Short mmCIF file of C-alpha atoms in Angstrom, two decimals:
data_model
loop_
_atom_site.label_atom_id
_atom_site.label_comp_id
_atom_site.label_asym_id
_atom_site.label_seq_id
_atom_site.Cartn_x
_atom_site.Cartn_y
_atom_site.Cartn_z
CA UNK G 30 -28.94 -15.12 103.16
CA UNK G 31 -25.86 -14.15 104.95
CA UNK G 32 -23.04 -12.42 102.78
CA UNK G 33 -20.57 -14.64 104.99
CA UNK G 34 -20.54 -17.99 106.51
CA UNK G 35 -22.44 -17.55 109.76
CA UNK G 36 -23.61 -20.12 112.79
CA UNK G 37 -27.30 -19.46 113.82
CA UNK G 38 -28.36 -20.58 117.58
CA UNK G 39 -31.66 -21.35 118.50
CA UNK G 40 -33.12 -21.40 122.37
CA UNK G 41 -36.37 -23.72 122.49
CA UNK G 42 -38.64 -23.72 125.98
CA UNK G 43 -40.72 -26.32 126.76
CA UNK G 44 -44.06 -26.11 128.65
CA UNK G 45 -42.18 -26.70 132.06
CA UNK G 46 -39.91 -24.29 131.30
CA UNK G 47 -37.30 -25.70 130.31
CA UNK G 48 -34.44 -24.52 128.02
CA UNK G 49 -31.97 -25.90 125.59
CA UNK G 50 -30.23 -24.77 122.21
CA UNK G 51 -29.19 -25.85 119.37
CA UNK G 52 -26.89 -24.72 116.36
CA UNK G 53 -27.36 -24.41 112.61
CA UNK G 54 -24.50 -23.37 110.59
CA UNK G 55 -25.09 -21.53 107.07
CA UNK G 56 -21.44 -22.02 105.10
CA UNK G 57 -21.38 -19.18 101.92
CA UNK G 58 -19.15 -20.50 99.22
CA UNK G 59 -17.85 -17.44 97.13
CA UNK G 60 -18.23 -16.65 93.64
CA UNK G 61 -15.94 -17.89 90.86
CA UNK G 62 -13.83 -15.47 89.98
CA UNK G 63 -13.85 -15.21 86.34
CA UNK G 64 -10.32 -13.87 83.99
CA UNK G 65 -11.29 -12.99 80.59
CA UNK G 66 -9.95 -10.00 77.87
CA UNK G 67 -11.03 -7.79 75.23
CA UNK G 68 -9.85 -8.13 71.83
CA UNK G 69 -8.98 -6.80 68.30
CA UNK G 70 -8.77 -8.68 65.06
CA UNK G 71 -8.74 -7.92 61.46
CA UNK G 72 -11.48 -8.23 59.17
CA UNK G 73 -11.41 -11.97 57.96
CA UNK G 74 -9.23 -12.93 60.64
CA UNK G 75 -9.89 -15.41 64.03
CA UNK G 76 -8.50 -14.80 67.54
CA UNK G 77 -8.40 -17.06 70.47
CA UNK G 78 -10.70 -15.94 73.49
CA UNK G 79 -10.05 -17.49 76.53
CA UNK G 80 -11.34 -17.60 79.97
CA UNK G 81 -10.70 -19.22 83.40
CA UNK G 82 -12.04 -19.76 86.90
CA UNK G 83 -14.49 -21.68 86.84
CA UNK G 84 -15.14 -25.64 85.68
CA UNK G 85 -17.94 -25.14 83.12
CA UNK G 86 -18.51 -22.27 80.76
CA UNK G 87 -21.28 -21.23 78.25
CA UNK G 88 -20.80 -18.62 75.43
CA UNK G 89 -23.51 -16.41 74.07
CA UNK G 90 -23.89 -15.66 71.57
CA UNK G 91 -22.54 -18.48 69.47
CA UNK G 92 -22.26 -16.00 66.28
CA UNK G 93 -18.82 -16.57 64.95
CA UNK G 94 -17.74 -19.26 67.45
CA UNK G 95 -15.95 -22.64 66.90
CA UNK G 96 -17.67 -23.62 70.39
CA UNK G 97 -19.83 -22.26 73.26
CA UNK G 98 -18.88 -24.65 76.24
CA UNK G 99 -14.97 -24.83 76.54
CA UNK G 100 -12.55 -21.84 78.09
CA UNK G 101 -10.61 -21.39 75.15
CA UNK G 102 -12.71 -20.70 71.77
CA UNK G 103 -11.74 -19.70 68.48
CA UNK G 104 -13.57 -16.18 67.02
CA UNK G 105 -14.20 -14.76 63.55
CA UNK G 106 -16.83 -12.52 63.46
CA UNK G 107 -17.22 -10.65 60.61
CA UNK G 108 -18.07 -7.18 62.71
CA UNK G 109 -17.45 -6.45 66.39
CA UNK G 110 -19.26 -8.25 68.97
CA UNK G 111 -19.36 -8.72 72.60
CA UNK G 112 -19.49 -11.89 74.13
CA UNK G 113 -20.99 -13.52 77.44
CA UNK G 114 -19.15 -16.17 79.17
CA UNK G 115 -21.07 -17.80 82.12
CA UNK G 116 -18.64 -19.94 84.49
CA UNK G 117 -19.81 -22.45 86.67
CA UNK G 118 -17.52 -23.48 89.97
CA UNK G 119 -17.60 -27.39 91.50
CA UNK G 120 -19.83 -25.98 93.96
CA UNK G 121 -22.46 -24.95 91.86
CA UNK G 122 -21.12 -21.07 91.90
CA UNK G 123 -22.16 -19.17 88.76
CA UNK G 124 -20.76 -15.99 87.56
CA UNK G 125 -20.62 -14.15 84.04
CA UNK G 126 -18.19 -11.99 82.22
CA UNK G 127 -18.36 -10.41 78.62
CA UNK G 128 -15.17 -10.26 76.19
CA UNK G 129 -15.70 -7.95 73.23
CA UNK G 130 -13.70 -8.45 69.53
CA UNK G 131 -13.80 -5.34 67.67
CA UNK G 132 -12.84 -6.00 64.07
CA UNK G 133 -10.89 -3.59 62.59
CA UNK G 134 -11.97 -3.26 58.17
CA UNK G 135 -9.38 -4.25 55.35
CA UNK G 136 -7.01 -1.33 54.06
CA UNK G 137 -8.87 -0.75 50.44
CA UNK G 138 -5.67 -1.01 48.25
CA UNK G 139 -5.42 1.23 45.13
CA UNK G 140 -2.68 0.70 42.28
CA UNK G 141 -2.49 3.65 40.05
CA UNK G 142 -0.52 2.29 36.61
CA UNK G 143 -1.09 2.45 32.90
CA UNK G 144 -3.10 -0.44 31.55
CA UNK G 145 -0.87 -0.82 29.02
CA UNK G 146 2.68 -0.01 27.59
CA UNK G 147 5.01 -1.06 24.47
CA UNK G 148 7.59 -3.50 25.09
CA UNK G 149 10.93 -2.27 26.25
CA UNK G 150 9.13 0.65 28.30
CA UNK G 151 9.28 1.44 31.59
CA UNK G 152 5.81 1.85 33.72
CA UNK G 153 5.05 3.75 37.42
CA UNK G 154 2.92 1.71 39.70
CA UNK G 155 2.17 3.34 42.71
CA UNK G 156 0.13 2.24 45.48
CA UNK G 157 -2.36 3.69 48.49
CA UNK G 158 -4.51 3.23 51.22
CA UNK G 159 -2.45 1.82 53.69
CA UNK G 160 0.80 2.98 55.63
CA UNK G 161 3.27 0.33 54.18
CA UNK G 162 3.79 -1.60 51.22
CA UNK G 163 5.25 -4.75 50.15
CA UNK G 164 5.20 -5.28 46.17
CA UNK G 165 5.57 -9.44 45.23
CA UNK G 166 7.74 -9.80 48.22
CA UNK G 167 10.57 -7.99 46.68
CA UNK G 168 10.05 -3.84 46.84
CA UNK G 169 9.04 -2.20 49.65
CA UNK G 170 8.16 1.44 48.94
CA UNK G 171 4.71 2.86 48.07
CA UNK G 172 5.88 2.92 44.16
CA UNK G 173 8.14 0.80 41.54
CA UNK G 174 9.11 0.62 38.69
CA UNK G 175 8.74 -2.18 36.18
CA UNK G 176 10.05 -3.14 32.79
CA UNK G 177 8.35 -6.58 31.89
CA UNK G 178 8.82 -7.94 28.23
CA UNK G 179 5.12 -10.14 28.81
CA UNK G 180 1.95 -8.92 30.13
CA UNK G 181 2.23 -9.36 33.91
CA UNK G 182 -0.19 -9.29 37.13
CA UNK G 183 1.55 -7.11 39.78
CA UNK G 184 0.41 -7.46 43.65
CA UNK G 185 1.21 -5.30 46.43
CA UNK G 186 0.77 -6.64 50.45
CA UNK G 187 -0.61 -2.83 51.92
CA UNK G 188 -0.40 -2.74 55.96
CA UNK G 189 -2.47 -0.13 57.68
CA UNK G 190 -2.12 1.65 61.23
CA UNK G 191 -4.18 -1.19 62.98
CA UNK G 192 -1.64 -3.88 61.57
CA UNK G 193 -4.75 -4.96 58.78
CA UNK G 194 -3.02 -6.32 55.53
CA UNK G 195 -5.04 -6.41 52.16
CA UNK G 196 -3.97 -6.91 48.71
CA UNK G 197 -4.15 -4.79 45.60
CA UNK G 198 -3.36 -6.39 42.08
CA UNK G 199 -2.94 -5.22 38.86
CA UNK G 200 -2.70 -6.03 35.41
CA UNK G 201 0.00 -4.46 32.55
CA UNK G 202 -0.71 -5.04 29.20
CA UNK G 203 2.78 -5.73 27.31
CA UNK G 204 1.90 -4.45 23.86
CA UNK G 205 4.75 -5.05 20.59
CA UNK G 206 4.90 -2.00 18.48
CA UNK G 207 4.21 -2.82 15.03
CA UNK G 208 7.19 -2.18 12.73
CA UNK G 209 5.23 -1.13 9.50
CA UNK G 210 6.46 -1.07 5.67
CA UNK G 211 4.35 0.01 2.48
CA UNK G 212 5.29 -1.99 -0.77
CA UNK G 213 4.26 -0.65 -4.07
CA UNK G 214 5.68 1.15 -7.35
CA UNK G 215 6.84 4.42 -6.45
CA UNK G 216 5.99 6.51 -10.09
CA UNK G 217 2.66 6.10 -11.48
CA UNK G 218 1.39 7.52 -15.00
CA UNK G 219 -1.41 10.35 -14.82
CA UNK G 220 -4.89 8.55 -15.24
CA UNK G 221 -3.19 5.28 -14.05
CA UNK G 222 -4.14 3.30 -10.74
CA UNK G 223 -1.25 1.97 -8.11
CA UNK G 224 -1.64 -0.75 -5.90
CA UNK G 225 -0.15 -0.17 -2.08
CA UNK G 226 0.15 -3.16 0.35
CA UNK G 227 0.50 -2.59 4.16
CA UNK G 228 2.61 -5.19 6.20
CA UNK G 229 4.17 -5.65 9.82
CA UNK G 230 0.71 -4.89 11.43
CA UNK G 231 -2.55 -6.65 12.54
CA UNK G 232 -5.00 -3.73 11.21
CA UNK G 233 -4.34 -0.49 8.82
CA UNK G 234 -5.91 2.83 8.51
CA UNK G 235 -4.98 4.98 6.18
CA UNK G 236 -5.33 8.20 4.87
CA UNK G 237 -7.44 7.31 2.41
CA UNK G 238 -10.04 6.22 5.06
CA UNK G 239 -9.50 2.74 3.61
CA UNK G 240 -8.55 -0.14 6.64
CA UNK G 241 -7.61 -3.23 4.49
CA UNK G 242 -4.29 -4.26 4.16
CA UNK G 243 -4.24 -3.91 0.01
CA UNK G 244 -5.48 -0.41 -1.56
CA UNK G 245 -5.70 0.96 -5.16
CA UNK G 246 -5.46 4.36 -5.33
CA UNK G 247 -5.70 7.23 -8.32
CA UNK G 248 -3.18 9.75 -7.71
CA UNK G 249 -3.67 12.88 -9.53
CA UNK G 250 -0.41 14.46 -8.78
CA UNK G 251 2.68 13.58 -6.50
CA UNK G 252 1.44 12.19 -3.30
CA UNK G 253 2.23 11.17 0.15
CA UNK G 254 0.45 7.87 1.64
CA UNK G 255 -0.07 6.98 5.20
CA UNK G 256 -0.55 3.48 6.95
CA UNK G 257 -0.81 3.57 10.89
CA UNK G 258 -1.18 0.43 12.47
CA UNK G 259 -1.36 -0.98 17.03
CA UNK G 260 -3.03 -0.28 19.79
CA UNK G 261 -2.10 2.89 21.89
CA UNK G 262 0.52 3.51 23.25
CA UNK G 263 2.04 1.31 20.76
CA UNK G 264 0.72 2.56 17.36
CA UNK G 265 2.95 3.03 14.47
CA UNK G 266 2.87 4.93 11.13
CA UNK G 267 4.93 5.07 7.97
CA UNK G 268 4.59 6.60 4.82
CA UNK G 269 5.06 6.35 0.94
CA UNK G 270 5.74 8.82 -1.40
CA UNK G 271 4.62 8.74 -4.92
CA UNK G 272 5.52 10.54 -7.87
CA UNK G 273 3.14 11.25 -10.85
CA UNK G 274 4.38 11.55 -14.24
CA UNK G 275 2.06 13.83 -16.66
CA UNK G 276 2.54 11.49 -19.86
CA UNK G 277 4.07 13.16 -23.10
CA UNK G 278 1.81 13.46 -25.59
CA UNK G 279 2.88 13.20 -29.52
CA UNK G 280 1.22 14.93 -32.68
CA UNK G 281 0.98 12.25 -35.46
CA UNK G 282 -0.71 14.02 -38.28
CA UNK G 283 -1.89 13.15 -42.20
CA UNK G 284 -1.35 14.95 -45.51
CA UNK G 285 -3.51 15.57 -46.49
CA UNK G 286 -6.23 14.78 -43.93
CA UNK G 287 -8.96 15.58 -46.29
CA UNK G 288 -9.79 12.93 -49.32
CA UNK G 289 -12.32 12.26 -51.81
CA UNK G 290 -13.36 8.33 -51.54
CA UNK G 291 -11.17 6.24 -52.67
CA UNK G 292 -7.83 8.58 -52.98
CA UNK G 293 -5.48 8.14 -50.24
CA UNK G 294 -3.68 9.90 -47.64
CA UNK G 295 -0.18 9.38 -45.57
CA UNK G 296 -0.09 9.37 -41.93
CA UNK G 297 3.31 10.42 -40.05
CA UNK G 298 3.62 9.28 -36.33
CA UNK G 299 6.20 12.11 -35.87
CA UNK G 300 7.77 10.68 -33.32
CA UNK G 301 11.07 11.86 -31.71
CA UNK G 302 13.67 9.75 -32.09
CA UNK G 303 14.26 6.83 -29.25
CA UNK G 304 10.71 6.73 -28.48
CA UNK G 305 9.24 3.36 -28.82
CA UNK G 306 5.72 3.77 -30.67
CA UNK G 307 2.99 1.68 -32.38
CA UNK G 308 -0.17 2.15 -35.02
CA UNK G 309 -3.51 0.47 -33.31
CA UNK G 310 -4.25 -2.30 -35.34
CA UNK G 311 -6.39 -1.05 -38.71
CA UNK G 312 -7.05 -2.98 -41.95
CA UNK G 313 -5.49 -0.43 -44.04
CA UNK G 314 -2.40 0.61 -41.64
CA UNK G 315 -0.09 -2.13 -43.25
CA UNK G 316 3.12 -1.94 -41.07
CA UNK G 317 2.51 -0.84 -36.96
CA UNK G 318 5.94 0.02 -36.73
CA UNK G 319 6.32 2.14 -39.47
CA UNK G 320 6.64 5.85 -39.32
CA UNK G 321 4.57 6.95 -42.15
CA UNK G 322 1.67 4.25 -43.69
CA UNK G 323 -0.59 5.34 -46.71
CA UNK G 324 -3.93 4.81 -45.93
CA UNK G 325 -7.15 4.30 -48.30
CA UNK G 326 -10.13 4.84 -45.91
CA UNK G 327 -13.46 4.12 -47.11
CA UNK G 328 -14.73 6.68 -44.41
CA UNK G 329 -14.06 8.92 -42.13
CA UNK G 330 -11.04 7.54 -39.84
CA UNK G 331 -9.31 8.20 -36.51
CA UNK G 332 -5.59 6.32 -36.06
CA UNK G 333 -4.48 5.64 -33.07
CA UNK G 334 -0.73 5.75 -32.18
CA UNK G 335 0.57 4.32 -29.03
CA UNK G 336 3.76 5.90 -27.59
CA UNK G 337 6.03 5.00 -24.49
CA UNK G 338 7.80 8.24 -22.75
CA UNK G 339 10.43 8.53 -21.08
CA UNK G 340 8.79 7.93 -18.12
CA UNK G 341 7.42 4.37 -19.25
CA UNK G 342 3.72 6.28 -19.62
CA UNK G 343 1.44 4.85 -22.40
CA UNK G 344 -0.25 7.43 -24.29
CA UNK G 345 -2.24 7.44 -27.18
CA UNK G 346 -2.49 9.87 -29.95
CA UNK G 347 -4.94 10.24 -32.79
CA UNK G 348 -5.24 11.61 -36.06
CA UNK G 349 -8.39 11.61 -37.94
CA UNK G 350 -8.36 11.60 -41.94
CA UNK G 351 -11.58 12.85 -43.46
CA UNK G 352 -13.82 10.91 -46.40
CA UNK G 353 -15.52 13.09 -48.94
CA UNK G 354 -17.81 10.83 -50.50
CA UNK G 355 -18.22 11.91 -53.88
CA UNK G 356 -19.98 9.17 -55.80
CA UNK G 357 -21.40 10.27 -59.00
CA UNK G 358 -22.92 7.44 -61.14
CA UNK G 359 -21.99 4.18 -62.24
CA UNK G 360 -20.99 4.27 -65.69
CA UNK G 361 -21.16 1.47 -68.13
CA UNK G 362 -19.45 0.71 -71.57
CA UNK G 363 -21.18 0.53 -74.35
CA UNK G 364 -19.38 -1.30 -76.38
CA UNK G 365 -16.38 -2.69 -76.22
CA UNK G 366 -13.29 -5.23 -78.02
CA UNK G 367 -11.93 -8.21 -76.66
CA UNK G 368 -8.95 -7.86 -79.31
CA UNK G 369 -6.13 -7.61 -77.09
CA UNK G 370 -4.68 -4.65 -78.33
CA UNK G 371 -4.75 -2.43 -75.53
CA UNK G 372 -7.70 -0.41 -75.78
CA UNK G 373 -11.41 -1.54 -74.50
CA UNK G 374 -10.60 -5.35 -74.08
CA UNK G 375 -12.64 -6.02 -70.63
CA UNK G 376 -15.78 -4.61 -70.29
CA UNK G 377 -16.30 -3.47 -66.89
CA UNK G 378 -18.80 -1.27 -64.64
CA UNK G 379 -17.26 2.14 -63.04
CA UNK G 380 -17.83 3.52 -60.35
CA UNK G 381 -15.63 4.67 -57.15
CA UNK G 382 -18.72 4.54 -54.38
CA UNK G 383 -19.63 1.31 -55.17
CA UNK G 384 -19.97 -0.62 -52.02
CA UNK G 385 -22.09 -3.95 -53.86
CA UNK G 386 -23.38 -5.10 -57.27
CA UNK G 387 -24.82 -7.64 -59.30
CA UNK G 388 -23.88 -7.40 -62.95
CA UNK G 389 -25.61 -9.94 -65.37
CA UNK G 390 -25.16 -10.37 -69.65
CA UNK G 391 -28.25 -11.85 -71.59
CA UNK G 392 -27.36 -12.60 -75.78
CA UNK G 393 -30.16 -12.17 -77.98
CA UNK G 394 -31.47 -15.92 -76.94
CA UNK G 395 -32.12 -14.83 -73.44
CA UNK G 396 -28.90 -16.76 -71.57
CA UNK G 397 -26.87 -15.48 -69.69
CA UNK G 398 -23.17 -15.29 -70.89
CA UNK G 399 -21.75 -13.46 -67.87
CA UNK G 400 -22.07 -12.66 -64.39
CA UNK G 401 -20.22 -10.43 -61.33
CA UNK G 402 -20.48 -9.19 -57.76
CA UNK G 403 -16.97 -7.94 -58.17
CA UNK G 404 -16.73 -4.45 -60.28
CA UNK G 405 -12.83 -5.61 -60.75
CA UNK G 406 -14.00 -8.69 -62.42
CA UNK G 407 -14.76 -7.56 -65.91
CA UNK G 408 -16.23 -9.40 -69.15
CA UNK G 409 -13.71 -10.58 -71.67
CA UNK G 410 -15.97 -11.62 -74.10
CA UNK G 411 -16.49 -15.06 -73.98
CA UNK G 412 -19.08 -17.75 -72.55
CA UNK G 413 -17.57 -21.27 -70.96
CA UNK G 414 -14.30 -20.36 -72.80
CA UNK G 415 -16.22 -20.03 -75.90
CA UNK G 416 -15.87 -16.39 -77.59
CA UNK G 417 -18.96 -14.82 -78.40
CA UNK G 418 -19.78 -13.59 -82.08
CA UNK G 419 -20.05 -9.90 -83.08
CA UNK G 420 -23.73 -8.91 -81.05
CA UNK G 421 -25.33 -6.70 -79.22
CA UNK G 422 -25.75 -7.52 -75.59
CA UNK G 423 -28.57 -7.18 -72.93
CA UNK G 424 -27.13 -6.23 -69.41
CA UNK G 425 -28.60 -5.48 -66.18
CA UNK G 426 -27.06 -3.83 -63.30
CA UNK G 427 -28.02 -3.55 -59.57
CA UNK G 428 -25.82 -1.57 -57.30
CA UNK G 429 -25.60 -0.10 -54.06
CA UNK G 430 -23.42 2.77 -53.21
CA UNK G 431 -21.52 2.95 -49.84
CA UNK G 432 -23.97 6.30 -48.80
CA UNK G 433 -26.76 3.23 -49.34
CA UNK G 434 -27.92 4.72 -52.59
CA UNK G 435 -29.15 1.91 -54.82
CA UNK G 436 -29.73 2.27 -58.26
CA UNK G 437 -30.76 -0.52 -61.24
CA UNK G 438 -29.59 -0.08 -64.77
CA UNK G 439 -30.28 -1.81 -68.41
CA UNK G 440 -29.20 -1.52 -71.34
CA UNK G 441 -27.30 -2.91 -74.12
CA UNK G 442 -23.57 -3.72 -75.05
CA UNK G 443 -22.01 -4.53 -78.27
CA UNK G 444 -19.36 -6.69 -78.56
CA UNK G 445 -17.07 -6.69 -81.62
CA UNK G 446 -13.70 -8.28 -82.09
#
């Protein structure tokens, strides 16, 4: 195992004595002499490893390698590595190197921006993590400033000490204020509901706690209503102001607004002039319009009168009439003269609380000669058109009072012409 080439001689003897040599040469081919470098790559990235002097090559491991038997391979490990590279020479000469890749990580890329802003706005992006900056190829400081009218992805190329690029992105929400208007009737009667309506916005809250587009609301004196609508930064608000008008009441009255059944009494709207007004509508109110009526209530009554203000408020006013129901009894004629002369030529029943009655005239014979339900339909003395002769006269008389008394009478009428 000589280290060089070297020539070995060798003496033989034979049994004689005799000499003679011979030569062996040992020829030591050197080593291949293998060229190979370190290198450093990004993280994601490939580099070219190459290596020479020698004819055949093997690569170990084969982790991250395109191939393991040529001089020039193609590396992308994921982490560093060292590799071993075993060369073989045309004489059968093998020798081994090792290359290491270190991979260097990614800059992390931060963007620090609002998520959002209102059209027309102006927004600070400002990026970090690596030592320069290149924002969509066009600004090359760490921060910029945008303006977009759309929502808009923004990138940024970051470049760190090591040469490593990475990229940060980052999304601006282009919001459109809301430009918000409350309809609705500004002046609202006391006791009256208003009706607001919200547009120029995709959702409403307002001070009410109500979120619908359409409220109805009950002010009770002058009032100020909100409406915000958007999304921050973009909401809105507006406002509506509403007046409340206390209505103007009247004082209609009666005189006298105490009667006995079946008197009558006058009610006055006493109204000021210019002030449209109307009577509620009552059987015994005979014109609505009219300032005064006279009124014959068969009870107790309460008339309403319906006034405009000034302010366009509707209010009602009342004035109640009192009934004294003083009935005494029904009183029926006994006799009576169909003679036309003026005095006692209808016999009739009286009575001012009669509400109902049933009135029937028997002659002597039993048949009846006259009948009523009506105490204004009297008896005038005849039969079928047939006058009656000088008699005396059965009646019978069922009534009922309008305090639901009831009461049945007889007795006897005389007729005389």
């Amino acid at each position: 195992t000589p280290p060089t080439s070297t020539i070995y001689t060798i003496t033989g003897a034979s049994n004689k004595g005799c000499l003679n040599t011979t030569t062996a040469s040992v020829l030591v081919k050197p080593l291949p002499v293998l060229s190979i470098s370190n290198h450093t790559i990004c993280y994601g990235n490939s580099t070219n490893v190459s290596v020479s002097g020698a004819t055949n090559y093997t690569w170990t491991p084969p982790t991250a390698l395109n191939s393991t038997s040529v001089p020039n391979v193609i590396a992308n490990p994921l982490q560093t590595i060292t590799y071993t590279v075993i060369g073989k020479d045309l004489n059968g000469c093998i020798q081994s190197t090792i290359s290491t890749v270190v991979v260097k990580p990614l800059p992390t890329i931060n963007i620090s921006s609002p998520s959002s802003i209102c059209k027309g706005q102006n927004a600070l992006m400002t990026a970090s993590g690596a030592t320069s900056y290149t924002w969509n190829s066009t600004v090359f400081t760490s921060s910029q400033s945008v303006s977009p009218i759309v929502s808009t992805t923004y990138s940024v190329v970051g470049q760190d000490a090591n040469g490593c690029i990475n990229t940060g992105t980052v999304f601006l929400n282009v919001l459109v204020q809301p430009t918000l208007n409350i309809t609705g009737t500004p002046t609202v009667c006391l006791g009256n509901s208003l009706i607001l309506t919200a547009t120029g916005g995709l959702d409403y809250n307002w001070n009410t706690g109500d979120s619908t587009d359409v409220i109805t609301v009950d002010p009770q004196a002058n009032n100020i209503y909100t409406v915000s609508s958007g999304i921050s930064p973009c909401n809105s608000s507006t406002i509506f102001a509403v007046t409340v008008y206390t209505p103007q009441s009247q004082s209609p009255f009666a005189d006298p607004s105490t009667i006995i059944y079946g008197s009558s009494s006058v009610i006055y709207a006493n109204v000021p002039t210019g002030i449209p007004f109307n009577w509620s509508f009552s059987s015994d109110v005979s014109c609505n319009t009219c300032a005064t009526n006279t009124v014959t209530p068969s009870a107790t009554t309460i008339y309403s009168l319906i006034t405009t203000d000034n302010n366009g408020c509707i209010v009602t006013n009342t004035v109640l009439v009192e009934v004294d129901i003083i009935c005494g009894e029904a009183f029926v004629p006994s006799a009576f003269s169909p003679n036309n002369d003026g005095f006692n030529d209808f016999w009739c029943v009286y009575g001012n609380c009669i509400s109902s009655m049933n009135l029937q005239v028997y002659n002597r014979w039993g048949e009846k000669v006259f009948e009523s339900n009506d105490k204004n339909t009297c008896w005038d003395g005849t039969y079928k058109g047939i006058k009656q002769n000088d008699a005396v006269f059965i009646y019978q008389l069922s009534a009922t009072f309008v305090n639901d008394e009831k009461i049945i009478k007889k007795g006897n009428v005389t007729l005389k012409w």
